[in-house]
PDB file of C-alpha atoms in Angstrom:
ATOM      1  CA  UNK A1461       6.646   2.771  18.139  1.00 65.00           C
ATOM      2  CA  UNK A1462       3.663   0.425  17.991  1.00 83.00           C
ATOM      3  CA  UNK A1463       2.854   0.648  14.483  1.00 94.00           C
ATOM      4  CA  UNK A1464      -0.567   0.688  13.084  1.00 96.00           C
ATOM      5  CA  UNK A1465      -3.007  -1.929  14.644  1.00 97.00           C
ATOM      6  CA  UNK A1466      -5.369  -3.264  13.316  1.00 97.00           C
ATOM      7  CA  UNK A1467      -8.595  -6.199  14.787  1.00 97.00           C
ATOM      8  CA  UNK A1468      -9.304  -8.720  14.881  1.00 97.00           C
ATOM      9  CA  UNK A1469      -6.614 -10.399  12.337  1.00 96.00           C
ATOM     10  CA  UNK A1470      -8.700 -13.043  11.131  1.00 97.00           C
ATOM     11  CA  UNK A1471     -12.707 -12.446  11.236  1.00 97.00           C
ATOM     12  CA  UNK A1472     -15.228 -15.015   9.552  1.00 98.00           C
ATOM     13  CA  UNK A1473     -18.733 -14.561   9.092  1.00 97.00           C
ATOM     14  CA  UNK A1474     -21.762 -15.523   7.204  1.00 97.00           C
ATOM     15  CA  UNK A1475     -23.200 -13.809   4.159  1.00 97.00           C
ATOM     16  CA  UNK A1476     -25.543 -10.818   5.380  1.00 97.00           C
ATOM     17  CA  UNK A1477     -24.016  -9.904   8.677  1.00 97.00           C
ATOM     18  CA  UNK A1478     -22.462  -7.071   9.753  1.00 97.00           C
ATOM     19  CA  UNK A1479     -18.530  -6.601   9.990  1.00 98.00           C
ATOM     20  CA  UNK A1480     -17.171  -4.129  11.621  1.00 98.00           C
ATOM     21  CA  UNK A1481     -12.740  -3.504  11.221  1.00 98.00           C
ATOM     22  CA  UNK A1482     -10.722  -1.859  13.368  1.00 98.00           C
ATOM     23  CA  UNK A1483      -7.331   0.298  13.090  1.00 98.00           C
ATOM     24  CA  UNK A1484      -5.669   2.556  15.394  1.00 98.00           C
ATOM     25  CA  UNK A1485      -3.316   4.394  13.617  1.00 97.00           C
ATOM     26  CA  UNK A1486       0.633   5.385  14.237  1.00 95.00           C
ATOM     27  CA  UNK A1487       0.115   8.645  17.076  1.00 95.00           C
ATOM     28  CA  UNK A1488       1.077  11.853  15.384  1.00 91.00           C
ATOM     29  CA  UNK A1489      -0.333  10.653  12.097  1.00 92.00           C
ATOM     30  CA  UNK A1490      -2.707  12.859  10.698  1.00 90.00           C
ATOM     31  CA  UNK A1491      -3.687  10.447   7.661  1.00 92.00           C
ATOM     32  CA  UNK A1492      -5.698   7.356   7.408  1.00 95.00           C
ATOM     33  CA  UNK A1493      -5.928   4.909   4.522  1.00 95.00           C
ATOM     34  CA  UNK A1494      -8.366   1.932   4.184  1.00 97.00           C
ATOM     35  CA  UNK A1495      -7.106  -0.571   1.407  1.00 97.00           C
ATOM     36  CA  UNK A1496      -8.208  -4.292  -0.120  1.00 97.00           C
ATOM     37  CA  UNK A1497      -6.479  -6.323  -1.459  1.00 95.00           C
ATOM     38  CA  UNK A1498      -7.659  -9.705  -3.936  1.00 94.00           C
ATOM     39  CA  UNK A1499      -5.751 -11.683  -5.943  1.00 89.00           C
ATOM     40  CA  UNK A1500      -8.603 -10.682  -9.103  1.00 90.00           C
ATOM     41  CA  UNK A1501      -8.189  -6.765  -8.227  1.00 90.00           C
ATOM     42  CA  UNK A1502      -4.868  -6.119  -6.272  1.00 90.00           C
ATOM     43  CA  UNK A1503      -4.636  -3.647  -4.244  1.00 92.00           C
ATOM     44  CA  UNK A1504      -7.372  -1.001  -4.246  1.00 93.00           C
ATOM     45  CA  UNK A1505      -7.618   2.220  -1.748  1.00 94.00           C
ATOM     46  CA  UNK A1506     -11.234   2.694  -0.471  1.00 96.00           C
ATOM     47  CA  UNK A1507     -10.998   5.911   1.636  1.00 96.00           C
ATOM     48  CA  UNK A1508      -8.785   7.558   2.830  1.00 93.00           C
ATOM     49  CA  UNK A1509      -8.747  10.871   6.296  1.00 94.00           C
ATOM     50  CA  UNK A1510      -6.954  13.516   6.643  1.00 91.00           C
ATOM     51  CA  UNK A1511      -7.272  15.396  10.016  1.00 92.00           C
ATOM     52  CA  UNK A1512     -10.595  12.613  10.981  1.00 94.00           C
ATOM     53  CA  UNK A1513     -12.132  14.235   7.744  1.00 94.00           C
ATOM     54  CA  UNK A1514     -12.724  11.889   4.953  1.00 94.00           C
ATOM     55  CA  UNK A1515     -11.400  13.121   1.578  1.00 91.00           C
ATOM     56  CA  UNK A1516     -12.080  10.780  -0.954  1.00 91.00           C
ATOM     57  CA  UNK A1517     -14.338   7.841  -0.258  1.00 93.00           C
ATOM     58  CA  UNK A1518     -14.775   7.701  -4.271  1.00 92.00           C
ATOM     59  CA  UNK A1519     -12.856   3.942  -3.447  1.00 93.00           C
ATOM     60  CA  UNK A1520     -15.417   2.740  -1.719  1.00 95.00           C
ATOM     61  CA  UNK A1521     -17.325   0.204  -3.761  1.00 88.00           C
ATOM     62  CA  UNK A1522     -21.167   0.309  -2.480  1.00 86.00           C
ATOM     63  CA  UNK A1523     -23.620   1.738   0.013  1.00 91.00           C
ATOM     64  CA  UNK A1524     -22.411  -1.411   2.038  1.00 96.00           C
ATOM     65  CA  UNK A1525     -19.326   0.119   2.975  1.00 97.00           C
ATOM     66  CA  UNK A1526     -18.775   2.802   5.095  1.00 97.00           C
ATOM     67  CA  UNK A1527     -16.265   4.203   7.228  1.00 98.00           C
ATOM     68  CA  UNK A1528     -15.654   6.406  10.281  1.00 97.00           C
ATOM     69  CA  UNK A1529     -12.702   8.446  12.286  1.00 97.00           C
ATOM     70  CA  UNK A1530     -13.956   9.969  15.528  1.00 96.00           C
ATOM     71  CA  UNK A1531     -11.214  11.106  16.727  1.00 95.00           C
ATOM     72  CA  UNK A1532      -7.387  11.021  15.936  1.00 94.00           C
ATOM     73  CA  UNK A1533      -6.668   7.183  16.976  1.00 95.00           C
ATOM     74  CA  UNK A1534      -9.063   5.350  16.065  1.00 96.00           C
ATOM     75  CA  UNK A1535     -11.414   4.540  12.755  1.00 98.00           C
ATOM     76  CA  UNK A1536     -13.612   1.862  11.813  1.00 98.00           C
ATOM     77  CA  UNK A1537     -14.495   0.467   8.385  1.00 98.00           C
ATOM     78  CA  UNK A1538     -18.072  -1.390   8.528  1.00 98.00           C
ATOM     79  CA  UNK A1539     -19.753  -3.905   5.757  1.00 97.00           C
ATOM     80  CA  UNK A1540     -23.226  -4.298   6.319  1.00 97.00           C
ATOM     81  CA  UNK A1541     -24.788  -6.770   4.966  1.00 96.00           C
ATOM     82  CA  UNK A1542     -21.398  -8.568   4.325  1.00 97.00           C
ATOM     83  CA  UNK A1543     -21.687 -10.509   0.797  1.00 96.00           C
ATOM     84  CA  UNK A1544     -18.824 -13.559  -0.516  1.00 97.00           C
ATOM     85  CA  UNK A1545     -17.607 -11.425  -2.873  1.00 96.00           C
ATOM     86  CA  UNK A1546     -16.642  -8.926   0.039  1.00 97.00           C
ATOM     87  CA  UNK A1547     -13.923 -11.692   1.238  1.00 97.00           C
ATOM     88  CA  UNK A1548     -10.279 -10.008   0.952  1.00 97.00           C
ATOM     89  CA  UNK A1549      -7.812  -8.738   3.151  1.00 97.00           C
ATOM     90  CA  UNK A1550      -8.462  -5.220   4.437  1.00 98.00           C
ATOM     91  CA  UNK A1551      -5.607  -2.791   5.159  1.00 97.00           C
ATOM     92  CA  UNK A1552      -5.261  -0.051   7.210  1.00 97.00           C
ATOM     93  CA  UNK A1553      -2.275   2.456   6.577  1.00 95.00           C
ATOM     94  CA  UNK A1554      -1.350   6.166   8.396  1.00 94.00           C
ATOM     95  CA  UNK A1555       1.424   8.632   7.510  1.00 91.00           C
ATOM     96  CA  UNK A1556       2.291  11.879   8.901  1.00 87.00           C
ATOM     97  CA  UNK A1557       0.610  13.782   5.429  1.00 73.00           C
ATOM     98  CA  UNK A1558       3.657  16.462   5.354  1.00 71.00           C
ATOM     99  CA  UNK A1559       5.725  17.805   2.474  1.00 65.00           C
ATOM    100  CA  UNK A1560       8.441  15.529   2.357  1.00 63.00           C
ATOM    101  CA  UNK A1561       6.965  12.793   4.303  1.00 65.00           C
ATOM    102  CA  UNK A1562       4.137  11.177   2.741  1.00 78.00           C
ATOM    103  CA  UNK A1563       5.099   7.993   2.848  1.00 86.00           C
ATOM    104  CA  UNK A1564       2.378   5.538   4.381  1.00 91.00           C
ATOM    105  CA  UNK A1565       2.630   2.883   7.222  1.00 93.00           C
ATOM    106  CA  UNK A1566       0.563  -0.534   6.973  1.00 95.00           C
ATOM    107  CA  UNK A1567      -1.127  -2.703   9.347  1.00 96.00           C
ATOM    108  CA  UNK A1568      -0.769  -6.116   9.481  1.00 95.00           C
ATOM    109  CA  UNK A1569      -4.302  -6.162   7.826  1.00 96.00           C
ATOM    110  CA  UNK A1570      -7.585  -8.049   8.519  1.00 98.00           C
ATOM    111  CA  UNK A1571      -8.427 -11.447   6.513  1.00 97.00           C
ATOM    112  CA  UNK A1572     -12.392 -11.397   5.724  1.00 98.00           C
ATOM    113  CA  UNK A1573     -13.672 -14.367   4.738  1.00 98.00           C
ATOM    114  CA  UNK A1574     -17.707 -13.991   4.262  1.00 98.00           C
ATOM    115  CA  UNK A1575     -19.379 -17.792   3.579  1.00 97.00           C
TER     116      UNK A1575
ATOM    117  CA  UNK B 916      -3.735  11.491 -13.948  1.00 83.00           C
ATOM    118  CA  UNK B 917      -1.261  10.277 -11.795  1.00 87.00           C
ATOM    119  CA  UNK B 918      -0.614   6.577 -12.535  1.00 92.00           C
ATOM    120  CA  UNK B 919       2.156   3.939 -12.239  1.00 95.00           C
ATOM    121  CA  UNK B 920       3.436   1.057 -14.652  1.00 96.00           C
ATOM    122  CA  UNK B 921       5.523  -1.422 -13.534  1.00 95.00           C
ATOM    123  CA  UNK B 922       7.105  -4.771 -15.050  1.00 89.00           C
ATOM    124  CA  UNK B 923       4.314  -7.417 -14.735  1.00 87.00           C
ATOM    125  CA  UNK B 924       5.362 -10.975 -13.042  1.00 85.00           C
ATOM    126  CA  UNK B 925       6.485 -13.273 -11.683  1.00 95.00           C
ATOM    127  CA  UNK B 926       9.770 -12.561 -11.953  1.00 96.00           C
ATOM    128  CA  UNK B 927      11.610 -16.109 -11.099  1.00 97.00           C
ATOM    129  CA  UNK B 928      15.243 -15.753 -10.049  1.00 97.00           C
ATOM    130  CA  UNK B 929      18.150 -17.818  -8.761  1.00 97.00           C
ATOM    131  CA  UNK B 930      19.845 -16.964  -5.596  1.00 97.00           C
ATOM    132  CA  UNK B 931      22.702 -14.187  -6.304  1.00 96.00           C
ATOM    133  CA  UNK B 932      21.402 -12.968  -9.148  1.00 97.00           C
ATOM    134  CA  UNK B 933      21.310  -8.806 -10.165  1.00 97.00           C
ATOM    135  CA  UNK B 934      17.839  -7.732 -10.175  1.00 97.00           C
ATOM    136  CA  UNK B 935      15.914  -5.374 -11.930  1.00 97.00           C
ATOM    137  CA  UNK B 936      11.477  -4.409 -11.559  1.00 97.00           C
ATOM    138  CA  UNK B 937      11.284  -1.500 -14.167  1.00 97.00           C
ATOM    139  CA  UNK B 938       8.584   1.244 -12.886  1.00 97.00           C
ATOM    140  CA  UNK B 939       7.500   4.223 -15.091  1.00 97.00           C
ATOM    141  CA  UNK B 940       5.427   6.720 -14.141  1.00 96.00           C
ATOM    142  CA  UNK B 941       3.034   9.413 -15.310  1.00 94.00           C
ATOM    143  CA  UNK B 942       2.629  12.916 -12.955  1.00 90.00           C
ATOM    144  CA  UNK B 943       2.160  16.427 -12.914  1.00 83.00           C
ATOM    145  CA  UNK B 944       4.978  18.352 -11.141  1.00 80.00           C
ATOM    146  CA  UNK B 945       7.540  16.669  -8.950  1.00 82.00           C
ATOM    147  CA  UNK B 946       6.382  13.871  -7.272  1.00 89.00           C
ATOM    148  CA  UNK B 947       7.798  11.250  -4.485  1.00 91.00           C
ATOM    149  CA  UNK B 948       8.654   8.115  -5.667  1.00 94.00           C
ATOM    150  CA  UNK B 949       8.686   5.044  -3.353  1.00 95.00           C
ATOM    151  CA  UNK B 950       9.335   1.116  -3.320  1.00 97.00           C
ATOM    152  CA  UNK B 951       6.999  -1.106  -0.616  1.00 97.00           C
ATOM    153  CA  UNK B 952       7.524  -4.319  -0.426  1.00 97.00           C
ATOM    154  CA  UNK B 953       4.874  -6.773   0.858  1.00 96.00           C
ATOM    155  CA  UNK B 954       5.971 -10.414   2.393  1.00 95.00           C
ATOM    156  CA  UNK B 955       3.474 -13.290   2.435  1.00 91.00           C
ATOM    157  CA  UNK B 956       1.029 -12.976   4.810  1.00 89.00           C
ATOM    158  CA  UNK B 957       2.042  -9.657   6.056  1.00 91.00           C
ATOM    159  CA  UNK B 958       1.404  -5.840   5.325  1.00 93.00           C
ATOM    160  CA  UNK B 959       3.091  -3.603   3.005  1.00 95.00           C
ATOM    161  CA  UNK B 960       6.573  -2.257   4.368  1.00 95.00           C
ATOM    162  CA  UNK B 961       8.451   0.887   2.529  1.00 95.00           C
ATOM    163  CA  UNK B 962      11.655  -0.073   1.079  1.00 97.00           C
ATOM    164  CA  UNK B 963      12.827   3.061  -0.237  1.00 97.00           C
ATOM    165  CA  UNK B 964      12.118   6.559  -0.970  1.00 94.00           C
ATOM    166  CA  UNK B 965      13.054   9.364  -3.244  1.00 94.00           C
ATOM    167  CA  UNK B 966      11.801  13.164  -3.288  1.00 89.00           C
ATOM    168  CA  UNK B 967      13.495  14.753  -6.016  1.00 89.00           C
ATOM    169  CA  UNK B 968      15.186  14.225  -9.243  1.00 91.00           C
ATOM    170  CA  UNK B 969      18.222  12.255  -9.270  1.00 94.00           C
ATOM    171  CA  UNK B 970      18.084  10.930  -5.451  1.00 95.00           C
ATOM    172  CA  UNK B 971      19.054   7.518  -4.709  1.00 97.00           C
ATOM    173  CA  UNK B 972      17.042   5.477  -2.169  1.00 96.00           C
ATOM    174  CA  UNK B 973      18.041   2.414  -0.864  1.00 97.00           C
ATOM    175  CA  UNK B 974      18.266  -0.105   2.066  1.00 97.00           C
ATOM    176  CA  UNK B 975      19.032  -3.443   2.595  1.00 96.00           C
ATOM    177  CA  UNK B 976      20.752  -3.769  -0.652  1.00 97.00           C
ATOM    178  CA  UNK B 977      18.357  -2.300  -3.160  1.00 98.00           C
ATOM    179  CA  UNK B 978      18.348   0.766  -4.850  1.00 98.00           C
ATOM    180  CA  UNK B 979      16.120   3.261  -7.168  1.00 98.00           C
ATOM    181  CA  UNK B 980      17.189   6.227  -8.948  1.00 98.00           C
ATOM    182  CA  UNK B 981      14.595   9.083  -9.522  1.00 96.00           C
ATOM    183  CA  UNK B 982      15.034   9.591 -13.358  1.00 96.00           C
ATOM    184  CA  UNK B 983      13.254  12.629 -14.223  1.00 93.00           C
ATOM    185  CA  UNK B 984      14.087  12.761 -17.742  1.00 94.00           C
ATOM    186  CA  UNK B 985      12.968   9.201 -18.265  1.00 95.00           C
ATOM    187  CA  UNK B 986       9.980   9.163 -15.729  1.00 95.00           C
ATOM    188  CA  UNK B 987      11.321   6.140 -13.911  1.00 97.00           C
ATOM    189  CA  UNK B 988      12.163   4.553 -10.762  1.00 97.00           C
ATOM    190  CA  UNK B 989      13.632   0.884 -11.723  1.00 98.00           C
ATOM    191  CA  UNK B 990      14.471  -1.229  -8.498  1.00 98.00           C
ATOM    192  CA  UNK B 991      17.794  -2.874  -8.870  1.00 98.00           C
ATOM    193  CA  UNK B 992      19.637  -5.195  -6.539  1.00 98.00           C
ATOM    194  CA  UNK B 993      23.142  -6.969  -7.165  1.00 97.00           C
ATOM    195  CA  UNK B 994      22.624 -10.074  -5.344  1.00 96.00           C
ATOM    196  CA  UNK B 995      19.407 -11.568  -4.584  1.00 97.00           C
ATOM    197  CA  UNK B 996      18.705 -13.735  -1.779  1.00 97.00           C
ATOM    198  CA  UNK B 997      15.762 -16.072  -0.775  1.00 97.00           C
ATOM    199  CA  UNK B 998      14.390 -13.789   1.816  1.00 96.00           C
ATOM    200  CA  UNK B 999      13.866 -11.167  -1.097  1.00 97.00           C
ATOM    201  CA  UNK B1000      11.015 -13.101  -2.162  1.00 97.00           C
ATOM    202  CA  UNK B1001       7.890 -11.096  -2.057  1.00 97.00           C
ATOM    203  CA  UNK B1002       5.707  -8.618  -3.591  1.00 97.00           C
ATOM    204  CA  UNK B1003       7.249  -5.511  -4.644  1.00 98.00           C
ATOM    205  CA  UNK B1004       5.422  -2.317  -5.690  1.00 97.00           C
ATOM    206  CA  UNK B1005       6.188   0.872  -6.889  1.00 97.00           C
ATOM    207  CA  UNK B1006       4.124   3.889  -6.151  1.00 94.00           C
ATOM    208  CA  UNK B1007       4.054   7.739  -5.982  1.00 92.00           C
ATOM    209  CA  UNK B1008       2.707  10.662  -4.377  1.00 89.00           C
ATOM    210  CA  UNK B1009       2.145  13.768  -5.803  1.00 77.00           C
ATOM    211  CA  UNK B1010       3.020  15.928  -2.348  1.00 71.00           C
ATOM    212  CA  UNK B1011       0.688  18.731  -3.197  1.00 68.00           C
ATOM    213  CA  UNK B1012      -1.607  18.575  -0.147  1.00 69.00           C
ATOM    214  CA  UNK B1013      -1.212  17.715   3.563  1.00 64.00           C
ATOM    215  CA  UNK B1014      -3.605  15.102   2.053  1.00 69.00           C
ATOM    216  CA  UNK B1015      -1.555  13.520  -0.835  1.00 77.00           C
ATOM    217  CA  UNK B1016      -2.173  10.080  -1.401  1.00 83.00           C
ATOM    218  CA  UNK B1017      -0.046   7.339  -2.471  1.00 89.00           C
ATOM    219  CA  UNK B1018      -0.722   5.737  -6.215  1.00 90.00           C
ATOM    220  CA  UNK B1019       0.364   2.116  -5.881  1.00 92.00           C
ATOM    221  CA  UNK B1020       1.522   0.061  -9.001  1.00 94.00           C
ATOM    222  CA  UNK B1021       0.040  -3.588  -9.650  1.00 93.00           C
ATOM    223  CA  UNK B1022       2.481  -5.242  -7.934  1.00 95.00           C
ATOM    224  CA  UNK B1023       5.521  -7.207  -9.377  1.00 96.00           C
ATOM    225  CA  UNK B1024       5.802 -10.901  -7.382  1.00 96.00           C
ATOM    226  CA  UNK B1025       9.753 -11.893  -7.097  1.00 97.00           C
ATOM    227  CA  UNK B1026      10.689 -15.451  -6.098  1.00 97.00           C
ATOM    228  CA  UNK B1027      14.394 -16.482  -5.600  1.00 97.00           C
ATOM    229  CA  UNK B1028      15.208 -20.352  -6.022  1.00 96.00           C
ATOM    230  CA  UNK B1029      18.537 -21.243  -3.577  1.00 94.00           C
TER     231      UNK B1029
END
């Protein structure tokens, strides 16, 4: 099994550009998690899918943010304009979303560091 | 709500040491209790899992025991090893929903001196 992917690992940019992350998640997986993590505020879920549908994007900490799932393998989190304080590592997790089996799987993550 | 507590660190240790990150939790129902573990630089990994009241979970030499009548899931090992450093976090799910998703605690960091 592949695992989740996500690109690009590392992605540096300059304040008021737009970023665009990328995950693919485990195949069969019906749920999609976005996470950041800072040392200041840990880890913190931003949205999360559920059959490409978002549930809860109540995470999600401005109009800046937004994220996508058009179809079953593949979502996109976007930052437009990107600001410093954006700068964190962004994970991406899936899980199959059944009784019993809810446990999630994690990317290796995406580094942001906006200047 | 749901929520998770767990021991705040870091949590400094000497190599073969017993280990123990207490994890209390607050939920409606019967929820799934799990341990990730997250080494530097990489993702979060699950350690261990429990569904139901009394299971054990466990792998590579931890364990948890889901104490219902306590509301805890404490993380023990018997003999700790440098590799074991990392960040270890409890969490739950509350399994009501094909769309459940997983509290996370804050996060408890662990480093082992040889």
């Amino acid at each position: 099994d592949a695992g989740v992917i996500q690109s690009p690992r590392h992605e540096v940019t300059e304040m008021g550009q737009e970023v665009t992350l990328r995950c693919k998640p485990i195949s069969g997986h019906n749920s999609l998690f976005w996470y950041r993590q800072t040392m200041m505020r840990g880890l913190e879920l931003l949205i999360y899918f559920n059959n490409n549908v978002p549930i809860d994007d109540s995470g999600m900490p401005e109009d800046r943010f937004s994220a996508k799932m058009p179809n079953a393998s593949f979502s996109t989190l976007k930052i437009q304009p990107s600001e410093p304080r954006d700068s964190a590592v962004y994970f991406c997790a899936s899980s199959r979303g059944k009784v019993g089996s809810y446990e999630q799987y994690f990317g290796p993550g995406t580094r942001l560091t906006v200047t | 709500g749901n929520s998770v507590t767990q021991m705040e660190g870091p949590v400094t240790l000497s190599e073969e040491a017993f280990l123990t990150i207490n994890c209390t939790y607050t939920a409606t129902g019967y929820p799934s209790l799990f341990w990730y573990v997250q080494y530097p630089g990489e993702g979060l990994q699950l350690l261990l899992k429990a569904t139901k009241a009394d299971d054990k979970g466990s792998n590579k030499g931890f364990e948890a025991t889901y104490r219902k009548e306590t509301t805890s899931f404490h993380l023990e090992k018997g003999s700790v090893q440098v590799s074991d450093s990392a960040v270890y976090f409890c969490a739950l799910s509350d399994g009501r929903s094909s769309a459940s998703k997983i509290i996370f605690g804050s996060g408890t960091r662990l480093s082992i001196r040889p």
